[in-house]
Amino acid sequence: MAVNQLSNRNYQLFSDYHTHPQGHRVQYYSSGLLQPWADSARQLGLTDIAFTDHDRYHTGIEFDEIDHLRERNPDLKIRAGIELDNDPVHSAAGRKWIEKHWDKLDFVLGSVHFLDRADQMFDSVPNGATQFEGRDLDAIYADYFRRIRDIAATGLVDCLAHVDLIKIHGHRPATEIGAIVNETLDFIHARNIAIELSTAGWRKPVNELYPSDRIIELALEKRIPFTIASDAHSHAQLGENFPRLMQKMANFGIREVCIFERHQRIARAVCAEPLL
Ligand SMILES: [Zn+2]
Ligand SMILES: [Zn+2]
């Protein structure tokens, strides 16, 4: 029997909705590329995973291969997804591809990786940090969240990824974060979009969950639903730090996460018993 490292007496985290089988280059989907992800999921006790490669690598995504993987692993729910960002060079083609394949996709993540520079993602570690040097951090934060609203407004995303990625290198605004994000969270709520709780922030310089506690509080107040995610770029990263995430969710009393099937959002309990 698989050792389930992702549950305690009250909680069981069973999904991971942000994964990159291709990593950071085009690699065509094949059983050799995808099966290790299914094997890792099973080992961890995950039963529902979404592949969300970057839209700039959409040519590698083969829906037939995802179907074959589903046939070979009937105990798992495997969702076809993609991460659409604001890449000034590639995203126009990415959007077209998403529109064309909308009915085959279960799930689209939206994200912002680019600020003013078209040639460098601001979340490159460590070089992206240079984009913050000598800049007004409040203005950078305001600009970032405006771009988040732009992605949300495309009508093509089911969920926003790492919604406060702008903190990745540890830069903090002078203004209280709640005042900066409030309008954006209202916009997300009005658009009926989910946000993710991403453990990826724990392996970055900021060393903090995406999003921050204050943003989680506001999202809970506004009843914005959550997915849970590792942003794994290797099958070895699947479900990374989920026990720590589970503790965070217990502290906030978050008792359900959402999953997606053909863009339909479904809430699922992750907490079987009353919280202590
Ligand atoms: Zn991302
Ligand atoms: Zn990602």
Short mmCIF file of C-alpha atoms and ligand atoms in Angstrom, two decimals:
data_model
loop_
_atom_site.label_atom_id
_atom_site.label_comp_id
_atom_site.label_asym_id
_atom_site.label_seq_id
_atom_site.Cartn_x
_atom_site.Cartn_y
_atom_site.Cartn_z
CA MET A 1 0.00 0.00 0.00
CA ALA A 2 1.22 3.47 -0.81
CA VAL A 3 2.51 5.45 2.11
CA ASN A 4 0.28 8.45 2.41
CA GLN A 5 2.45 11.32 3.60
CA LEU A 6 -0.17 13.94 2.88
CA SER A 7 -2.74 13.15 5.52
CA ASN A 8 -3.07 13.47 9.23
CA ARG A 9 -6.02 12.58 11.41
CA ASN A 10 -8.17 15.36 10.02
CA TYR A 11 -6.79 16.24 6.63
CA GLN A 12 -6.08 14.60 3.35
CA LEU A 13 -4.69 16.66 0.49
CA PHE A 14 -5.41 14.71 -2.68
CA SER A 15 -4.86 17.17 -5.53
CA ASP A 16 -2.04 19.15 -7.16
CA TYR A 17 -3.20 21.63 -9.79
CA HIS A 18 0.03 23.20 -11.04
CA THR A 19 2.63 20.97 -12.68
CA HIS A 20 5.08 21.27 -15.59
CA PRO A 21 5.85 17.91 -17.23
CA GLN A 22 7.85 19.72 -19.94
CA GLY A 23 9.86 21.80 -17.47
CA HIS A 24 11.37 24.79 -19.25
CA ARG A 25 11.52 23.66 -22.88
CA VAL A 26 9.34 21.93 -25.45
CA GLN A 27 9.20 18.20 -24.75
CA TYR A 28 6.48 16.32 -26.58
CA TYR A 29 4.03 14.49 -24.34
CA SER A 30 4.69 10.75 -24.34
CA SER A 31 4.22 7.90 -21.91
CA GLY A 32 7.90 8.22 -20.96
CA LEU A 33 7.41 11.88 -20.03
CA LEU A 34 4.05 11.58 -18.27
CA GLN A 35 3.93 8.19 -16.52
CA PRO A 36 6.47 9.18 -13.81
CA TRP A 37 4.04 11.94 -12.75
CA ALA A 38 1.25 9.40 -12.32
CA ASP A 39 3.61 7.12 -10.38
CA SER A 40 4.65 9.99 -8.07
CA ALA A 41 1.03 11.00 -7.52
CA ARG A 42 0.08 7.47 -6.52
CA GLN A 43 3.03 7.19 -4.16
CA LEU A 44 2.02 10.41 -2.40
CA GLY A 45 -1.66 9.50 -2.16
CA LEU A 46 -2.63 12.20 -4.67
CA THR A 47 -5.62 11.18 -6.80
CA ASP A 48 -6.29 14.29 -8.89
CA ILE A 49 -3.55 16.17 -10.76
CA ALA A 50 -3.52 18.81 -13.49
CA PHE A 51 -0.79 19.24 -16.09
CA THR A 52 -0.29 22.99 -16.61
CA ASP A 53 2.70 23.52 -18.86
CA HIS A 54 3.57 27.08 -19.89
CA ASP A 55 1.62 28.30 -22.90
CA ARG A 56 4.87 29.04 -24.75
CA TYR A 57 5.43 25.25 -24.90
CA HIS A 58 1.92 24.42 -26.09
CA THR A 59 3.26 22.61 -29.15
CA GLY A 60 4.46 19.82 -26.84
CA ILE A 61 1.00 19.11 -25.44
CA GLU A 62 -0.63 16.04 -26.99
CA PHE A 63 -4.18 15.39 -25.83
CA ASP A 64 -4.06 11.79 -27.14
CA GLU A 65 -1.12 11.11 -24.84
CA ILE A 66 -3.08 12.47 -21.87
CA ASP A 67 -5.94 10.14 -22.84
CA HIS A 68 -3.54 7.18 -22.98
CA LEU A 69 -2.20 8.10 -19.57
CA ARG A 70 -5.76 8.19 -18.22
CA GLU A 71 -6.42 4.72 -19.67
CA ARG A 72 -3.26 3.31 -18.09
CA ASN A 73 -3.99 4.93 -14.69
CA PRO A 74 -7.73 4.62 -14.10
CA ASP A 75 -7.31 5.20 -10.35
CA LEU A 76 -6.18 8.81 -10.99
CA LYS A 77 -7.97 11.88 -12.29
CA ILE A 78 -5.60 13.52 -14.77
CA ARG A 79 -6.60 16.98 -15.95
CA ALA A 80 -5.49 18.62 -19.15
CA GLY A 81 -4.44 22.17 -18.39
CA ILE A 82 -2.10 25.01 -19.27
CA GLU A 83 -0.56 28.07 -17.61
CA LEU A 84 -1.28 31.21 -19.64
CA ASP A 85 0.91 34.16 -18.75
CA ASN A 86 1.56 37.69 -20.06
CA ASP A 87 4.60 36.84 -22.19
CA PRO A 88 4.79 39.76 -24.63
CA VAL A 89 6.26 37.51 -27.32
CA HIS A 90 4.41 34.20 -27.03
CA SER A 91 1.12 34.72 -25.21
CA ALA A 92 -0.91 35.84 -28.22
CA ALA A 93 -0.29 32.43 -29.81
CA GLY A 94 -0.95 30.79 -26.43
CA ARG A 95 -4.34 32.46 -26.16
CA LYS A 96 -5.30 31.34 -29.66
CA TRP A 97 -4.28 27.78 -28.85
CA ILE A 98 -6.36 27.83 -25.65
CA GLU A 99 -9.41 29.14 -27.50
CA LYS A 100 -8.99 26.45 -30.14
CA HIS A 101 -8.65 23.63 -27.60
CA TRP A 102 -10.94 25.01 -24.89
CA ASP A 103 -13.24 21.98 -24.91
CA LYS A 104 -10.35 19.55 -24.44
CA LEU A 105 -8.88 21.50 -21.55
CA ASP A 106 -10.08 20.98 -18.00
CA PHE A 107 -8.23 23.86 -16.44
CA VAL A 108 -6.43 27.08 -17.36
CA LEU A 109 -4.13 28.86 -14.93
CA GLY A 110 -3.47 32.56 -15.41
CA SER A 111 -0.24 34.17 -14.27
CA VAL A 112 1.97 37.23 -14.57
CA HIS A 113 5.70 36.62 -15.11
CA PHE A 114 6.59 39.81 -17.00
CA LEU A 115 6.74 43.47 -15.95
CA ASP A 116 8.35 46.09 -18.20
CA ARG A 117 11.10 43.90 -19.63
CA ALA A 118 10.00 41.66 -22.48
CA ASP A 119 13.23 39.64 -22.43
CA GLN A 120 13.28 38.51 -18.79
CA MET A 121 10.71 37.04 -16.40
CA PHE A 122 10.85 39.08 -13.20
CA ASP A 123 10.62 35.83 -11.24
CA SER A 124 13.93 34.51 -12.65
CA VAL A 125 16.11 33.69 -9.65
CA PRO A 126 18.37 35.46 -9.00
CA ASN A 127 18.61 37.76 -12.08
CA GLY A 128 14.99 38.98 -12.08
CA ALA A 129 15.68 40.83 -8.82
CA THR A 130 17.59 43.48 -10.81
CA GLN A 131 14.23 44.69 -12.17
CA PHE A 132 13.40 45.95 -8.67
CA GLU A 133 16.62 47.88 -8.05
CA GLY A 134 16.07 51.56 -7.31
CA ARG A 135 12.37 51.30 -8.08
CA ASP A 136 9.32 52.44 -6.13
CA LEU A 137 8.05 49.13 -4.75
CA ASP A 138 4.49 50.37 -4.23
CA ALA A 139 4.36 51.32 -7.90
CA ILE A 140 5.77 47.92 -8.93
CA TYR A 141 3.17 46.15 -6.79
CA ALA A 142 0.35 48.28 -8.23
CA ASP A 143 1.57 47.57 -11.78
CA TYR A 144 1.84 43.83 -11.08
CA PHE A 145 -1.72 43.57 -9.73
CA ARG A 146 -3.03 45.60 -12.67
CA ARG A 147 -1.48 42.94 -14.90
CA ILE A 148 -3.15 40.23 -12.78
CA ARG A 149 -6.51 41.91 -13.43
CA ASP A 150 -5.70 42.00 -17.15
CA ILE A 151 -5.08 38.24 -17.21
CA ALA A 152 -8.27 37.63 -15.20
CA ALA A 153 -10.19 39.81 -17.66
CA THR A 154 -9.24 37.64 -20.66
CA GLY A 155 -12.09 35.28 -19.71
CA LEU A 156 -9.72 32.39 -20.45
CA VAL A 157 -8.55 31.49 -16.94
CA ASP A 158 -10.18 29.29 -14.32
CA CYS A 159 -7.69 30.05 -11.58
CA LEU A 160 -4.86 32.48 -10.91
CA ALA A 161 -1.44 31.03 -10.14
CA HIS A 162 0.87 32.32 -7.38
CA VAL A 163 -1.16 35.52 -7.07
CA ASP A 164 1.49 37.45 -5.12
CA LEU A 165 4.52 36.19 -7.08
CA ILE A 166 5.78 39.79 -7.08
CA LYS A 167 7.20 39.17 -3.56
CA ILE A 168 9.46 36.35 -4.85
CA HIS A 169 12.79 38.10 -4.18
CA GLY A 170 11.63 39.46 -0.82
CA HIS A 171 10.70 43.00 -1.90
CA ARG A 172 7.84 44.38 0.18
CA PRO A 173 5.64 47.41 -0.43
CA ALA A 174 5.50 50.27 2.07
CA THR A 175 1.71 50.22 1.92
CA GLU A 176 -0.19 47.47 3.72
CA ILE A 177 -0.74 44.61 1.26
CA GLY A 178 -4.48 44.39 1.94
CA ALA A 179 -4.96 47.91 0.60
CA ILE A 180 -3.00 47.04 -2.55
CA VAL A 181 -4.77 43.77 -3.38
CA ASN A 182 -8.31 44.48 -2.25
CA GLU A 183 -9.54 45.75 -5.61
CA THR A 184 -7.87 42.86 -7.42
CA LEU A 185 -9.45 40.27 -5.12
CA ASP A 186 -12.87 41.87 -5.66
CA PHE A 187 -12.25 41.64 -9.39
CA ILE A 188 -11.25 37.97 -9.10
CA HIS A 189 -14.37 37.26 -7.07
CA ALA A 190 -16.60 39.08 -9.56
CA ARG A 191 -15.08 37.02 -12.37
CA ASN A 192 -15.72 33.80 -10.40
CA ILE A 193 -12.05 32.77 -10.60
CA ALA A 194 -10.21 30.62 -8.06
CA ILE A 195 -6.71 31.28 -6.70
CA GLU A 196 -4.11 28.71 -5.73
CA LEU A 197 -2.31 28.02 -2.50
CA SER A 198 1.16 27.34 -3.87
CA THR A 199 3.98 25.76 -1.92
CA ALA A 200 6.46 26.98 -4.59
CA GLY A 201 7.07 30.16 -2.58
CA TRP A 202 8.71 28.06 0.11
CA ARG A 203 11.54 27.11 -2.26
CA LYS A 204 12.13 30.70 -3.44
CA PRO A 205 14.12 33.53 -1.77
CA VAL A 206 10.96 34.93 -0.12
CA ASN A 207 10.44 31.55 1.62
CA GLU A 208 6.71 32.07 2.08
CA LEU A 209 3.57 30.42 0.77
CA TYR A 210 1.86 32.08 -2.22
CA PRO A 211 -0.22 33.97 -1.29
CA SER A 212 0.61 35.61 2.04
CA ASP A 213 -1.52 35.10 5.14
CA ARG A 214 -3.19 38.50 4.77
CA ILE A 215 -4.26 37.73 1.21
CA ILE A 216 -5.61 34.34 2.29
CA GLU A 217 -7.65 36.08 5.01
CA LEU A 218 -9.12 38.52 2.49
CA ALA A 219 -9.82 35.74 -0.02
CA LEU A 220 -11.65 33.78 2.68
CA GLU A 221 -13.73 36.85 3.57
CA LYS A 222 -14.63 37.28 -0.10
CA ARG A 223 -15.30 33.55 -0.50
CA ILE A 224 -12.77 33.11 -3.29
CA PRO A 225 -12.14 29.36 -3.71
CA PHE A 226 -8.70 27.76 -3.58
CA THR A 227 -6.83 25.08 -5.47
CA ILE A 228 -3.68 23.59 -4.00
CA ALA A 229 -0.47 23.41 -5.99
CA SER A 230 3.25 22.73 -5.95
CA ASP A 231 4.23 24.29 -9.34
CA ALA A 232 6.40 21.18 -9.77
CA HIS A 233 8.88 21.33 -12.65
CA SER A 234 9.86 17.70 -12.04
CA HIS A 235 7.77 14.75 -10.90
CA ALA A 236 10.02 14.65 -7.83
CA GLN A 237 8.55 18.03 -6.78
CA LEU A 238 4.93 16.90 -6.98
CA GLY A 239 3.09 17.64 -3.73
CA GLU A 240 6.19 19.34 -2.32
CA ASN A 241 5.69 20.69 1.21
CA PHE A 242 2.07 19.58 1.30
CA PRO A 243 2.29 18.50 4.97
CA ARG A 244 3.33 22.08 5.77
CA LEU A 245 0.50 23.40 3.58
CA MET A 246 -1.93 21.14 5.41
CA GLN A 247 -0.91 22.73 8.70
CA LYS A 248 -1.42 26.20 7.22
CA MET A 249 -4.87 25.24 5.96
CA ALA A 250 -5.79 23.82 9.36
CA ASN A 251 -4.70 27.10 10.99
CA PHE A 252 -6.99 29.04 8.66
CA GLY A 253 -9.82 26.53 8.92
CA ILE A 254 -9.73 25.94 5.15
CA ARG A 255 -11.64 22.71 4.78
CA GLU A 256 -12.21 22.37 1.08
CA VAL A 257 -10.33 22.83 -2.16
CA CYS A 258 -11.64 22.96 -5.68
CA ILE A 259 -10.97 20.73 -8.64
CA PHE A 260 -11.87 21.28 -12.28
CA GLU A 261 -13.36 19.11 -14.98
CA ARG A 262 -13.79 20.74 -18.40
CA HIS A 263 -13.57 24.13 -16.63
CA GLN A 264 -16.38 23.21 -14.25
CA ARG A 265 -15.35 23.97 -10.69
CA ILE A 266 -16.21 21.42 -8.03
CA ALA A 267 -15.59 21.88 -4.29
CA ARG A 268 -14.19 18.90 -2.41
CA ALA A 269 -13.68 18.47 1.32
CA VAL A 270 -10.12 17.88 2.47
CA CYS A 271 -11.01 17.74 6.13
CA ALA A 272 -12.92 14.63 7.14
CA GLU A 273 -13.45 15.36 10.81
CA PRO A 274 -14.26 18.45 12.83
CA LEU A 275 -11.24 20.63 13.52
CA LEU A 276 -9.88 20.40 17.01
ZN ZN B 1 4.14 30.58 -13.01
ZN ZN B 2 4.07 27.28 -13.23
#
